[in-house]
Coordinates of C-alpha atoms and ligand atoms in Angstrom, one line a residue:
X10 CA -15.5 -64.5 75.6
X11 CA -12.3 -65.8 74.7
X12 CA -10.0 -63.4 73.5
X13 CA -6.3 -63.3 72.0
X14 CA -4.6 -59.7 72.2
X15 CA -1.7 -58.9 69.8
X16 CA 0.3 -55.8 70.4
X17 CA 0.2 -54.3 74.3
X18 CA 1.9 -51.1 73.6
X19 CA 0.8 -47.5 74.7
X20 CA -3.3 -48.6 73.0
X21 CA -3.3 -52.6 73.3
X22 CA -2.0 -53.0 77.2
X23 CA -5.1 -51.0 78.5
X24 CA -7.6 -52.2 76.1
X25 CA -6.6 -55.7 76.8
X26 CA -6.6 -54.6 80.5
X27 CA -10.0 -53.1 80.1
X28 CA -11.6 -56.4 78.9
X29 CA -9.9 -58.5 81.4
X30 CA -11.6 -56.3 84.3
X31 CA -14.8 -56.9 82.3
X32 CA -14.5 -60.8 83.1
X33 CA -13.4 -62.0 79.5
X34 CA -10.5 -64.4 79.4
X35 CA -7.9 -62.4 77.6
X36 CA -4.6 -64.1 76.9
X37 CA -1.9 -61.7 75.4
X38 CA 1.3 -61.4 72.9
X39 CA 3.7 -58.7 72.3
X40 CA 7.6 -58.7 71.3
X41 CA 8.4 -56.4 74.2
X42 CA 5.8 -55.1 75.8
X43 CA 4.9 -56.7 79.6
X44 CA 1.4 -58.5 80.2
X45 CA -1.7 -56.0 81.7
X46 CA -3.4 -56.6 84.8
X47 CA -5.5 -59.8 84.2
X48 CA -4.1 -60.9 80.8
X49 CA -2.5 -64.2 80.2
X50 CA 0.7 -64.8 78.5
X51 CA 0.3 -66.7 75.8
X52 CA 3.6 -66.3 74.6
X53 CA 3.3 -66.4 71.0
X54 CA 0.8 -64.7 68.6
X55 CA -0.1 -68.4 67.5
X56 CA -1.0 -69.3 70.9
X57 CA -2.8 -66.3 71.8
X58 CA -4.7 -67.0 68.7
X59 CA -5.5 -70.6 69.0
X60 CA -9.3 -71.5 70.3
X61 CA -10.4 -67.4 70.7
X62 CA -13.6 -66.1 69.5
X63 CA -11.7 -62.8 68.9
X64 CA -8.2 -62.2 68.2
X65 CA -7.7 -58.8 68.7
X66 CA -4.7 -56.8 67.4
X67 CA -3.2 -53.3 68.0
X68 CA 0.3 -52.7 66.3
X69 CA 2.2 -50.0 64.7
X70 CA 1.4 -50.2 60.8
X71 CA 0.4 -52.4 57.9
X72 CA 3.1 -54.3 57.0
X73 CA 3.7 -55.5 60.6
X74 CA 0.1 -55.7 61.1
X75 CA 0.1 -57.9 57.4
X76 CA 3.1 -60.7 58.9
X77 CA 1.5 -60.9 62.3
X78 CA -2.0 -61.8 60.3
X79 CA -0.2 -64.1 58.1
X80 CA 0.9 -66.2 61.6
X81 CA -2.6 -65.7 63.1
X82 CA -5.1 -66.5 60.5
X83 CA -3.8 -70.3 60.1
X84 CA -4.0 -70.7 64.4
X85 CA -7.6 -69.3 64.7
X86 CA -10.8 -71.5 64.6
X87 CA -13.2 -71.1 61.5
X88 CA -15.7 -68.5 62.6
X89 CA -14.0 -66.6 64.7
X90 CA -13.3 -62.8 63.8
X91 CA -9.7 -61.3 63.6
X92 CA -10.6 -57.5 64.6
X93 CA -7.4 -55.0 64.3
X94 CA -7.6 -51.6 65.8
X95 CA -3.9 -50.5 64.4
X96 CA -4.0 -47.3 62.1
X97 CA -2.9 -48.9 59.0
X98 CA -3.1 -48.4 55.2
X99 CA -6.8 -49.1 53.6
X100 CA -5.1 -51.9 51.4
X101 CA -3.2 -53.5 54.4
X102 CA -6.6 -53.8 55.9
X103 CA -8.3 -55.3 52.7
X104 CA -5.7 -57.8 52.0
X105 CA -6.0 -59.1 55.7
X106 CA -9.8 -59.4 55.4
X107 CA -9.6 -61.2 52.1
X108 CA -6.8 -63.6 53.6
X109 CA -9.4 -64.1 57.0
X110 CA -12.3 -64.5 54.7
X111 CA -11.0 -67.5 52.6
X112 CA -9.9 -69.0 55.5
X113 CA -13.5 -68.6 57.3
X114 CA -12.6 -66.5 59.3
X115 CA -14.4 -62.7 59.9
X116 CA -12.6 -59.7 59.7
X117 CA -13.1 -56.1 61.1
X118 CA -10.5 -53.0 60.8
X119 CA -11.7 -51.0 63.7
X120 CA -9.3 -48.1 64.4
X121 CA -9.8 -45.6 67.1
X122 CA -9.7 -42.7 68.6
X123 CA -9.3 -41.1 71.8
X124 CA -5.8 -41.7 72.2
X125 CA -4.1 -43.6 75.4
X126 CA -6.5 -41.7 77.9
X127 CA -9.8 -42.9 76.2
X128 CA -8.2 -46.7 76.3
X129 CA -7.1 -46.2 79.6
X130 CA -10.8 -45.0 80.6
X131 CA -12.4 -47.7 78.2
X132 CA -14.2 -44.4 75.9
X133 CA -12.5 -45.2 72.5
X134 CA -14.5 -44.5 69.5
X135 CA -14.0 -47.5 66.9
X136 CA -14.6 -46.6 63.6
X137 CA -15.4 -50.3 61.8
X138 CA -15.5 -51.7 58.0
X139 CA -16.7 -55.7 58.1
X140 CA -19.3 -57.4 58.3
X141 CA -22.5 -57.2 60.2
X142 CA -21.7 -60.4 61.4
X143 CA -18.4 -60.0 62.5
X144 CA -19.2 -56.6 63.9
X145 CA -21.7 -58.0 66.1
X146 CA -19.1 -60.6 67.6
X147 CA -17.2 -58.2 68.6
X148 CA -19.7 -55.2 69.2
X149 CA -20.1 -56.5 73.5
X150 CA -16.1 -55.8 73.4
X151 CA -16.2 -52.4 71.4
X152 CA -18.4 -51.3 74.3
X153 CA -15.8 -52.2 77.1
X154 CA -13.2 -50.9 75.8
X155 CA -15.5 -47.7 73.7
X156 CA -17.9 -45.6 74.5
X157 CA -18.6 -45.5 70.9
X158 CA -18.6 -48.1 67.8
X159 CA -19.9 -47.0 64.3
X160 CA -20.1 -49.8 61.6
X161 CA -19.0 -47.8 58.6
X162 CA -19.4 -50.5 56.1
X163 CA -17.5 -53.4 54.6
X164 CA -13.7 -54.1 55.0
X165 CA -11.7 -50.9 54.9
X166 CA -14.3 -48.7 55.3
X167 CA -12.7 -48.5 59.4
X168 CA -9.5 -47.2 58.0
X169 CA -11.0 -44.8 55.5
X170 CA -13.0 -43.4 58.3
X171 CA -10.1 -42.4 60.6
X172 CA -7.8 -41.3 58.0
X173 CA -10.6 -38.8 56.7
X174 CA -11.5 -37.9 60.2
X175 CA -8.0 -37.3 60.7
X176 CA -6.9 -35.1 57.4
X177 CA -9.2 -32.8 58.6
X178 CA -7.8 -32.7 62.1
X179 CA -4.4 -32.1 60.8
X180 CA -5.6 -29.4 58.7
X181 CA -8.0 -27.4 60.9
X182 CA -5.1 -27.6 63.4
X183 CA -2.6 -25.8 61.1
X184 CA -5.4 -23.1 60.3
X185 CA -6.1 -22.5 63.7
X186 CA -2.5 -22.2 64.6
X187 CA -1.1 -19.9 61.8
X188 CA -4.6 -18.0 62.4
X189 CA -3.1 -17.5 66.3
X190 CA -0.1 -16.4 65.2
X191 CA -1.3 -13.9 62.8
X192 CA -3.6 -12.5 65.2
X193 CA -0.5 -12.5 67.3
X194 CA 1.2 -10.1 64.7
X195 CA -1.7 -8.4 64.2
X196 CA -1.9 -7.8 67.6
X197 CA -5.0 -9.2 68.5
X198 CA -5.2 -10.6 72.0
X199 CA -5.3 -14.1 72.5
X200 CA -8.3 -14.8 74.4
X201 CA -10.1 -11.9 72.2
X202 CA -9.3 -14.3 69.2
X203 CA -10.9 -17.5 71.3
X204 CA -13.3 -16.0 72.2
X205 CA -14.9 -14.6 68.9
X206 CA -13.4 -18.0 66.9
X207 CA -14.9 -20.6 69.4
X208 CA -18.3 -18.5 68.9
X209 CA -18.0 -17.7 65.0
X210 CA -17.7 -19.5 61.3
X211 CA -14.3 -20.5 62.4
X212 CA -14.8 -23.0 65.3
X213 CA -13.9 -26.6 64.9
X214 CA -12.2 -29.2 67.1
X215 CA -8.8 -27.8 67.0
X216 CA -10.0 -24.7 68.2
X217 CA -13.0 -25.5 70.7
X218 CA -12.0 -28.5 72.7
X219 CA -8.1 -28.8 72.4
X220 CA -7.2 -24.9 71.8
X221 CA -3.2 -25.0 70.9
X222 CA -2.9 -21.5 72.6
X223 CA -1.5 -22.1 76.7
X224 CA -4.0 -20.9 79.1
X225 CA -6.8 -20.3 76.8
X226 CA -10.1 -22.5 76.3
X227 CA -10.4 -25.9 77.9
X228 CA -7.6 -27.5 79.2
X229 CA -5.2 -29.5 76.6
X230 CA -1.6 -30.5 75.4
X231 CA -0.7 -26.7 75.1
X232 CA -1.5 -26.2 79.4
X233 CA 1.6 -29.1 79.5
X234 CA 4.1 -27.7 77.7
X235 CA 2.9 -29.5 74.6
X236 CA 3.2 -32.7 75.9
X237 CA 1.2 -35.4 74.0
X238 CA -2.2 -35.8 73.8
X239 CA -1.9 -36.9 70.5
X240 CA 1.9 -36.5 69.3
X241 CA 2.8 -34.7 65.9
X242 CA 4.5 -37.6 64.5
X243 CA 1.3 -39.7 64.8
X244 CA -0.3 -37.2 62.9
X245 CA 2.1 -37.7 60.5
X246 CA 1.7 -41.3 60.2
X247 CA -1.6 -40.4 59.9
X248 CA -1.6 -37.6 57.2
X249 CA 1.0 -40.2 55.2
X250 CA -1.7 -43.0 55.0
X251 CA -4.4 -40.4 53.9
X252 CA -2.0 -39.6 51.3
X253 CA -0.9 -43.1 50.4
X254 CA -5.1 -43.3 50.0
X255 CA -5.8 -40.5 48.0
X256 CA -3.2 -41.4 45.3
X257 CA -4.4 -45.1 45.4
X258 CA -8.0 -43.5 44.6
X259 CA -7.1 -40.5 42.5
X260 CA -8.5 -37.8 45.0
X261 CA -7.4 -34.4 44.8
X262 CA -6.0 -33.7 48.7
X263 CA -4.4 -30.2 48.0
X264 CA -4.5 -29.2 52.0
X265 CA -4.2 -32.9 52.8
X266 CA -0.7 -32.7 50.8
X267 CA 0.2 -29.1 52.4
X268 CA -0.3 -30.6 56.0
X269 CA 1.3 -33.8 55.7
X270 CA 4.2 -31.2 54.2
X271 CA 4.5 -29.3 57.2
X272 CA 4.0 -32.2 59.7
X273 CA 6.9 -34.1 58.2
X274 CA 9.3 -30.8 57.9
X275 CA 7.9 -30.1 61.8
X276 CA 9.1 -33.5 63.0
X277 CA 12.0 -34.5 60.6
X278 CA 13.7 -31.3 60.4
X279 CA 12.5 -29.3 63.4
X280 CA 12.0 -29.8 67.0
X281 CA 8.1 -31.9 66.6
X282 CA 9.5 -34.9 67.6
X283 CA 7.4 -36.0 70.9
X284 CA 5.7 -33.1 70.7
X285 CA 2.2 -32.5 70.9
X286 CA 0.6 -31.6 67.0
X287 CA -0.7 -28.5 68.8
X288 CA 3.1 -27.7 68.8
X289 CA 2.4 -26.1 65.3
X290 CA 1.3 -22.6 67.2
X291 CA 5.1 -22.0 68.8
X292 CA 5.9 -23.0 65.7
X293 CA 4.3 -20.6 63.7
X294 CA 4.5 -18.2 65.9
X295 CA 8.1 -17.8 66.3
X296 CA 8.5 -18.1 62.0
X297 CA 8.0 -14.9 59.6
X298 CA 6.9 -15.3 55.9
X299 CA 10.5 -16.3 54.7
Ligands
NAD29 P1 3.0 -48.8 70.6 O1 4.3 -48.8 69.8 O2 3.0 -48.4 72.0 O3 2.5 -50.4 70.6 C1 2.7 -51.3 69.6 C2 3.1 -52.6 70.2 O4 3.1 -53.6 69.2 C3 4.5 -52.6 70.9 O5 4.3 -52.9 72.2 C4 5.3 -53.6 70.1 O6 6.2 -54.3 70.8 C5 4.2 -54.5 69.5 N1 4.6 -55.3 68.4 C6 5.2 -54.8 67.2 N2 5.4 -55.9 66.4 C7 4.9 -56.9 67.0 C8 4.8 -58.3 66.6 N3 5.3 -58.7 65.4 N4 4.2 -59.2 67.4 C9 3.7 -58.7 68.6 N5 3.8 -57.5 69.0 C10 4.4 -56.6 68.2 O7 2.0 -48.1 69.8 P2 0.5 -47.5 70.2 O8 0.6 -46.1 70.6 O9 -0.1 -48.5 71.2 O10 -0.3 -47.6 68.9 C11 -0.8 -48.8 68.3 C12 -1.6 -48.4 67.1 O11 -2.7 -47.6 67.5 C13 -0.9 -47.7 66.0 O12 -1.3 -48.2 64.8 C14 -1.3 -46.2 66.2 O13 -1.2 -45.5 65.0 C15 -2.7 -46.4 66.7 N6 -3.2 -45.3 67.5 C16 -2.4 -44.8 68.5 C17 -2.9 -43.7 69.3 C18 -2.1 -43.1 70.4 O14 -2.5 -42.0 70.9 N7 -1.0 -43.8 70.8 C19 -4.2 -43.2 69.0 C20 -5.0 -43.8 68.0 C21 -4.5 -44.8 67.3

């Protein structure tokens, strides 16, 4: 397939990497970022667009993801499918669908997860709101570059996937952490509290496969010093958009709001910055109730 790439950052320049290995011809665009293995450059987002089945693009939120659409939708042929895998807000990815749509274009927002490692080793999940059509343009690419692609229904749906998926991360992560660091003060051994948790009502994600206590559980971020993994002020971003959601839909988000809360004080005020969001349990731990 022919395939534009917009945004080769951290995400994009491995995906795009992934599917040139794969055999598609894959020509590239970024402001800064250098060209992959394998991908052309194309030299503008115009260019990259111009003749591709799929454009694909990977950038840092909606409103940049909303000007580059506005330069790519008017380059692309009718009937190809503009697919972006940025995180962005549900109406950012509605407004470029409708804008793709009238044009004749298709139109998927198809965030991810799995984080640099799972593009590097092409097992992203893509979470996907379109339509079946476009979805199964582009499904032979989700599977290079995924080990995982679930269509979650029409435009936005994608985004309202992760953002859900990843309130709940934010806020099982904060419960496990201040539930170390009680135990902590209670003086309950750490691997005790793994041990019965992992096993018991409490177990989730945050606890089971990327424990935020050092040299307990499987390996993860808190073995490295903290060192992302998946960095606390991407969970922000993240909790902000669920946010951002919830008030556009009237949804009552109580531990939604309390996370995004302590995420922003833990990375605007405090020492989160490039830190890990498992960073939370030092955190915690090193605070009293005042
Ligand atoms: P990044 O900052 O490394 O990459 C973004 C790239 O977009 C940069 O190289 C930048 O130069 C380029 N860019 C910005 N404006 C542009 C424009 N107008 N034209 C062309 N290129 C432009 O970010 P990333 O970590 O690759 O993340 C990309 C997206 O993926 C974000 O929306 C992020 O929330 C999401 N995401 C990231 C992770 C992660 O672990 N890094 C995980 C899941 C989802």
């Amino acid at each position: 397939m022919k395939i534009g790439f917009i945004g080769l950052g951290n995400m994009g320049g491995p995906m795009a990497a992934n599917l040139a290995a794969a055999g598609h011809e894959v020509a590239g665009f970024d402001l800064h970022a250098p060209m992959p293995a394998g991908v052309q450059d194309a030299r503008s987002a115009e260019a990259a667009a111009t003749d591709a089945d799929v454009v694909i693009t990977m950038l840092p939120n909606g409103a940049i993801l909303r000007s580059v659409a506005a330069q790519l939708v008017p380059a692309m042929r009718a009937g190809a499918v503009l697919c972006d895998c940025s995180t962005v807000d549900v109406d950012s990815a509605r407004a470029v669908a409708e804008q793709a749509q009238a044009a004749g274009i298709g139109a998927l927002d198809a965030p991810v997860s799995g984080g640099v490692g799972g593009a590097t080793a092409g097992t992203l999940t893509f979470m996907v709101g379109g339509s079946a059509a476009a979805f199964a343009t582009a499904a032979a690419l989700f599977d290079v570059m995924g080990a995982k692609a679930v269509h979650c229904g029409d435009a936005g749906a994608g985004q309202a996937a992760k953002i859900c998926n990843n309130m709940i991360l934010g806020v099982t992560m904060i419960a496990t952490c201040e539930a170390f660091a009680l135990a902590d003060k209670l003086g309950l051994d750490r691997q005790k509290m793994f041990d019965v948790v992992s096993t018991s009502s409490g177990y989730s994600w945050s606890m089971n496969a990327y424990c935020p206590a050092p040299g307990i559980g499987p390996q993860s971020p808190a073995d490295n010093d903290y060192k992302p993994g998946f960095a606390a002020d991407l969970m922000l971003k993240d909790l902000r958009l669920a946010q951002q959601a919830a008030e556009g839909a009237d949804a009552d988000t109580p531990l939604g709001t309390a996370a995004t809360a302590l995420y922003a004080r833990f990375v605007e005020e405090e020492d989160g910055t490039g830190r890990d969001f498992s960073a939370m349990l030092p955190r915690f731990a090193s605070r009293g109730r005042g």
